[in-house]
mmCIF file of C-alpha atoms in Angstrom:
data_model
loop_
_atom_site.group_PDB
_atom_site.id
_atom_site.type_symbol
_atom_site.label_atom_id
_atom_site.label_comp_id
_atom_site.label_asym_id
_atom_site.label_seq_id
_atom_site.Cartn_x
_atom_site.Cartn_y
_atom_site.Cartn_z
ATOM 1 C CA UNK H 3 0.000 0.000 0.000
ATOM 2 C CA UNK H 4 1.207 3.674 -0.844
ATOM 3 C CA UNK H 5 2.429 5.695 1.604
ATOM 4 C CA UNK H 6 0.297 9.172 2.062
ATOM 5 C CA UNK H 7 2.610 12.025 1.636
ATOM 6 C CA UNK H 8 0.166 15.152 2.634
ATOM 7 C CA UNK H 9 2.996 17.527 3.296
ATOM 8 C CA UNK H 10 4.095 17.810 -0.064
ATOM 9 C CA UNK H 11 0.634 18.940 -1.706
ATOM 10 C CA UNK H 12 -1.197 22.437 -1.070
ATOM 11 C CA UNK H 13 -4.236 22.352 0.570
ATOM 12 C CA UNK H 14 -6.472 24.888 -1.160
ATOM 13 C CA UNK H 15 -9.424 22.324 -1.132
ATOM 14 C CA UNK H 16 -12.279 23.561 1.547
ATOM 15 C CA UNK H 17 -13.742 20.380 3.449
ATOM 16 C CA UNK H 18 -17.105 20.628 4.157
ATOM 17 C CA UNK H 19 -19.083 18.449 6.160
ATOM 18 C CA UNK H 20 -22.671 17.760 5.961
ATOM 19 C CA UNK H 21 -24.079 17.821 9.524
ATOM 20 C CA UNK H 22 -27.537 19.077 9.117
ATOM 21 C CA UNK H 23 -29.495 15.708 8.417
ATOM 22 C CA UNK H 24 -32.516 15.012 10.207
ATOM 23 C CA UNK H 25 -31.801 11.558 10.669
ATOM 24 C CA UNK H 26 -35.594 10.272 11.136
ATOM 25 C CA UNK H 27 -34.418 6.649 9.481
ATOM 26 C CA UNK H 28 -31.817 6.223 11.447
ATOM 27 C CA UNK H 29 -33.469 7.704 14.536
ATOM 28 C CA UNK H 30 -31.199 9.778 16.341
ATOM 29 C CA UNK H 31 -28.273 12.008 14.975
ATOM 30 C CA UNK H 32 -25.957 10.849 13.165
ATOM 31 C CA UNK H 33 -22.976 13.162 13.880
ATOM 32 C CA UNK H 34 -23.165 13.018 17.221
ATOM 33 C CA UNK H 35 -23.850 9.084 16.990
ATOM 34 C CA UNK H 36 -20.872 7.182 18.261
ATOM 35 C CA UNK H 37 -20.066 3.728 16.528
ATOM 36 C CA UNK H 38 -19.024 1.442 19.343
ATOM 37 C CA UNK H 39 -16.546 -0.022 17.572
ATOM 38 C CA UNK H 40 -15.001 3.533 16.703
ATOM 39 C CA UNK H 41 -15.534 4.817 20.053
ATOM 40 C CA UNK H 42 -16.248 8.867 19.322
ATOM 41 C CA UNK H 43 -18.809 10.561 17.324
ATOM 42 C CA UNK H 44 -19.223 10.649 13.632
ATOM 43 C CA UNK H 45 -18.577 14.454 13.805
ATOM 44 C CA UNK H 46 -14.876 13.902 15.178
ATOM 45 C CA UNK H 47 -14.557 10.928 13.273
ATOM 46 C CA UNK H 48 -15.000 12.482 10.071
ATOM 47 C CA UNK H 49 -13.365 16.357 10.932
ATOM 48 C CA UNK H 50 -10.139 13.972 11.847
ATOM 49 C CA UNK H 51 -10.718 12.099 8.490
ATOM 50 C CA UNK H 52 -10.758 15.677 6.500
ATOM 51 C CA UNK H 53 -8.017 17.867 8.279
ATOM 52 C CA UNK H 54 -4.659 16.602 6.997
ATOM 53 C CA UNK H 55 -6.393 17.081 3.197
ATOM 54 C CA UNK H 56 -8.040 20.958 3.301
ATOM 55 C CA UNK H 57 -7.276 24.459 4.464
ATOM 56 C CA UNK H 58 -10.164 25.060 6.127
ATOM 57 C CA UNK H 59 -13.542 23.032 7.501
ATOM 58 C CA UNK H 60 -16.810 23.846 7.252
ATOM 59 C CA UNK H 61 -19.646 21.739 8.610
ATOM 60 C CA UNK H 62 -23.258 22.845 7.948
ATOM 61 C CA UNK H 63 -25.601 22.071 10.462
ATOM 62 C CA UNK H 64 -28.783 22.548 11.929
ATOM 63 C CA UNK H 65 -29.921 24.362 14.480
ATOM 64 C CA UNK H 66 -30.870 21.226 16.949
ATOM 65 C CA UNK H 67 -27.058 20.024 16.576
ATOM 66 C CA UNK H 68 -24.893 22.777 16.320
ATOM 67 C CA UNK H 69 -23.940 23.848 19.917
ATOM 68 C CA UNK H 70 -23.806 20.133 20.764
ATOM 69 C CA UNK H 71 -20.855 19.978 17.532
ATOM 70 C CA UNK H 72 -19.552 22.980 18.430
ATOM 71 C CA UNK H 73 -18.795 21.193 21.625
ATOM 72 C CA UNK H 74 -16.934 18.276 20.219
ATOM 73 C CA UNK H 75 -14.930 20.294 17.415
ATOM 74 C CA UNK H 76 -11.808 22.238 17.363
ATOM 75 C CA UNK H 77 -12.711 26.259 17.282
ATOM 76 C CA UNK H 78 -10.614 26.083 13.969
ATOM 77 C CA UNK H 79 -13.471 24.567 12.376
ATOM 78 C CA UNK H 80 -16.660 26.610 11.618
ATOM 79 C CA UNK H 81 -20.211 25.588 12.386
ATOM 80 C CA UNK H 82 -22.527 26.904 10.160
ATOM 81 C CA UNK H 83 -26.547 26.313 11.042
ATOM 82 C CA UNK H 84 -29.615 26.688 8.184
ATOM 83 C CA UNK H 85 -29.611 29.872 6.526
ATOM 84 C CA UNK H 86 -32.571 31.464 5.100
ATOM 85 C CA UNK H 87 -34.433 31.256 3.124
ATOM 86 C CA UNK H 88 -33.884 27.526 2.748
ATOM 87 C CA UNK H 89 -33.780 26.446 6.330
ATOM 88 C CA UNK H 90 -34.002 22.298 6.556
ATOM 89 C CA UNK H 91 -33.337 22.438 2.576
ATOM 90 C CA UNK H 92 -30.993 19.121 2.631
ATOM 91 C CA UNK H 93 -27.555 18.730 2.088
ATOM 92 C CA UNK H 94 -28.287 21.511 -1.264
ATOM 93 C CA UNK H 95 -29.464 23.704 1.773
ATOM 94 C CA UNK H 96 -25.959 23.208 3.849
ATOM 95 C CA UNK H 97 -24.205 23.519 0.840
ATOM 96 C CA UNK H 98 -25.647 26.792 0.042
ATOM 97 C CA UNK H 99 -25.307 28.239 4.195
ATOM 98 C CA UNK H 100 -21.813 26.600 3.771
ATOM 99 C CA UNK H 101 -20.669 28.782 0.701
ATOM 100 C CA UNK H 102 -22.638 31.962 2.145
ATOM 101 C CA UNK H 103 -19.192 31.890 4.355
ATOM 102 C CA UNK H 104 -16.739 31.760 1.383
ATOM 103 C CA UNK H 105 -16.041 34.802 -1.493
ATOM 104 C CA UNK H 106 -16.117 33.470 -4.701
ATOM 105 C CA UNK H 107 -15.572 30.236 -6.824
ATOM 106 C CA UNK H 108 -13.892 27.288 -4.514
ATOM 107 C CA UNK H 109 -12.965 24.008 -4.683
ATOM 108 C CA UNK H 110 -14.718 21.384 -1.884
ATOM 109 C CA UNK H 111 -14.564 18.191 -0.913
ATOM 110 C CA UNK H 112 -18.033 17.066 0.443
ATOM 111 C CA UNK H 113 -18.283 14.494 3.169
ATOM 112 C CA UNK H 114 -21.448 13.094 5.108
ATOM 113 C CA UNK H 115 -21.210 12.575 8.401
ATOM 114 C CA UNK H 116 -22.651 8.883 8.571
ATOM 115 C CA UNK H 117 -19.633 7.161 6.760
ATOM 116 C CA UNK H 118 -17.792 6.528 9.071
ATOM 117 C CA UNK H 119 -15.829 4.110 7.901
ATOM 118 C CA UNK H 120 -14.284 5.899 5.028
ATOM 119 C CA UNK H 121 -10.104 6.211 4.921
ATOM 120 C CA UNK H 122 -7.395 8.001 4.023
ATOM 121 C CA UNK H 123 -6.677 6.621 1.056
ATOM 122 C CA UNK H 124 -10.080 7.157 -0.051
ATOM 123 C CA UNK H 125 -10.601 10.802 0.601
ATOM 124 C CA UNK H 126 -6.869 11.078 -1.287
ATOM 125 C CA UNK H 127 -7.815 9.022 -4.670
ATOM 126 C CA UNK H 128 -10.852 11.814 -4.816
ATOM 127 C CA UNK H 129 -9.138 14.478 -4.238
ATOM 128 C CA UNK H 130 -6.945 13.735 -6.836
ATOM 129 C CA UNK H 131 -9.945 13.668 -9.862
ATOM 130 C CA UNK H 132 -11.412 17.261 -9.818
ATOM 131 C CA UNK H 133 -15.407 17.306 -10.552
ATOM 132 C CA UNK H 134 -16.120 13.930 -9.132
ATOM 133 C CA UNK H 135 -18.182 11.560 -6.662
ATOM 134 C CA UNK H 136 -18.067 8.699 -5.454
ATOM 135 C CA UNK H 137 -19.576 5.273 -7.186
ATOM 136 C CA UNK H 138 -19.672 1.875 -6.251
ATOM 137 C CA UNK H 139 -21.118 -1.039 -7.633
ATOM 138 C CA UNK H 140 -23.767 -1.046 -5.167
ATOM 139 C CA UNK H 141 -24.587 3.053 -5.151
ATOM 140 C CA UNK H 142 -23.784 6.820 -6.489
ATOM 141 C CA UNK H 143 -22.514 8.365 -3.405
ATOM 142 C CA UNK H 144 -23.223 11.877 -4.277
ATOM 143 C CA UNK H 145 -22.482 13.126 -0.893
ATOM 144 C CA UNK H 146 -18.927 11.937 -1.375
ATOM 145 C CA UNK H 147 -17.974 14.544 -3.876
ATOM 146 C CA UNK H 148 -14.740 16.425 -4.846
ATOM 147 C CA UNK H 149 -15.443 19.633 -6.945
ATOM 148 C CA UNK H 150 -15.851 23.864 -7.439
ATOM 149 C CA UNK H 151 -18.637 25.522 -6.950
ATOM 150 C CA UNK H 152 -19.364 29.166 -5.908
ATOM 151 C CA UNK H 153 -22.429 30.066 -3.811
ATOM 152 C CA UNK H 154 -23.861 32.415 -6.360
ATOM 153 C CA UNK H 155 -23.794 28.350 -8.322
ATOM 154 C CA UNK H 156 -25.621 26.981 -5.187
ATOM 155 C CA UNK H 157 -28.215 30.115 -4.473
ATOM 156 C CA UNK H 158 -29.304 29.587 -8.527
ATOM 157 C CA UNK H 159 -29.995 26.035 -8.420
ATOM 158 C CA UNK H 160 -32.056 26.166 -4.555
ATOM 159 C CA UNK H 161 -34.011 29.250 -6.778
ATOM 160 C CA UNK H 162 -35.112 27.281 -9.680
ATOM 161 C CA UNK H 163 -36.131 24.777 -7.077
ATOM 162 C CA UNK H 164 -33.923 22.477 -7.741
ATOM 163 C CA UNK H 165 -33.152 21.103 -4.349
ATOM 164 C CA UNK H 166 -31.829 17.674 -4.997
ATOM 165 C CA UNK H 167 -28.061 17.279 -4.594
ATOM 166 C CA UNK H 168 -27.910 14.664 -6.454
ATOM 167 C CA UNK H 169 -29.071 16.980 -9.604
ATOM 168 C CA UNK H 170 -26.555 19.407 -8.390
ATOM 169 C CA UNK H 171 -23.549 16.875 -8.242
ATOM 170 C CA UNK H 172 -24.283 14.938 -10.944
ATOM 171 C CA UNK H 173 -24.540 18.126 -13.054
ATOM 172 C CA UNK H 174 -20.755 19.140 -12.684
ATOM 173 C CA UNK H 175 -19.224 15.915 -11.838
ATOM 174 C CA UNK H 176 -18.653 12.347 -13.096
ATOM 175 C CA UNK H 177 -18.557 9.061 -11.232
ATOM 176 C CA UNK H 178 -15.161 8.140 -9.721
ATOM 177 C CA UNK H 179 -15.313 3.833 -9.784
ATOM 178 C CA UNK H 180 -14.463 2.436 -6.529
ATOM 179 C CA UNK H 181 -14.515 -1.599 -6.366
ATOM 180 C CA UNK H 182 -14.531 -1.993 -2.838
ATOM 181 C CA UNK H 183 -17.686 -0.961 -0.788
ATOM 182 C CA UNK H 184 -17.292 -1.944 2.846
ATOM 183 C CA UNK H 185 -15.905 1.786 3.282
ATOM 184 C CA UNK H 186 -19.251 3.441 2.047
ATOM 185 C CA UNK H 187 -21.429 1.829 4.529
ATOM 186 C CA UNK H 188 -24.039 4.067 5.293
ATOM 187 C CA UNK H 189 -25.034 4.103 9.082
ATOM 188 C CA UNK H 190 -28.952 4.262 7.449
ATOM 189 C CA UNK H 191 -27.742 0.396 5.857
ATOM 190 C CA UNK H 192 -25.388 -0.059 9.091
ATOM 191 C CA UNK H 193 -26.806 -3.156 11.249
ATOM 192 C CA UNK H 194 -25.995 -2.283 15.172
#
């Protein structure tokens, strides 16, 4: 296996985490959910996954869950609730609060927070393909996504109501083949 060498590559990509789910099939939140097996919460989990690969990370979520993440994060990392007008929009809806933040055009990696059993190696092979997500034999992961966007991008699509990020994704991105798919467990598919 390849060695990661993260000090030699700039980090101008902006992680950003999406936070803001309601959860109702999994019942309970899933960022502050902790695995057993993992032994902290999905929010850590996944922040700790991101840092060594961005300049800066951004998770969007809600207003029932951010204090409790603010708690558990770094103060490097910004929580960023809702904004209106699309308040409980879906991940499109924590994109677009998330890019409200940042000036401009930007390049993002996008990461759920109920994968928690994604690696290193994985976030690396996507960074490395611009405009992609994530596809396995099994599923498009379109919350697994590596690509630029700016919000004035974001703001247009939520305005047309278009408010499916898989519309969004799929519109400036192409499927990056993964053959394994043990990583991309979902916690919704997850059996505790």
């Amino acid at each position: 296996m390849a060695t990661l060498n993260l000090m030699t590559r700039p980090k101008k990509t902006i992680g950003l985490i999406l936070a803001g789910g309601k959860s109702q099939r999994f019942g309970q939140d899933k960022a502050l959910f902790t695995v057993p097996e993992i032994g902290r919460p999905n929010i850590q989990v996944t922040t700790n996954l991101l840092q060594p690969f961005v300049s800066q990370i951004i998770v969007a979520a809600n207003s029932t869950n951010s204090t409790a993440i603010r708690q558990l994060l770094p103060a490097t990392v910004e929580i960023i609730p809702d904004q209106q007008p699309y308040l409980a929009a879906g991940p499109l809806g924590g994109l677009f609060a998330a890019t409200k933040q940042i000036s401009g055009e930007q390049n993002y990696i996008l990461l759920p927070t109920d994968y928690p059993w994604l690696t290193p190696q994985i976030l690396q092979r996507l960074l490395a393909v611009n405009d992609s997500f994530v596809q396995t034999a099994e599923h498009n992961h379109y919350t697994l996504a590596h690509f630029k966007t700016s919000h004035q991008e974001v703001a247009a699509a939520l305005a047309q109501d278009q408010r499916r990020l898989q519309v969004f994704i799929k519109q400036r991105c192409r499927p990056l083949i993964f053959s394994t798919s043990q990583a991309f467990t979902n916690l919704n598919t997850w059996e505790r």
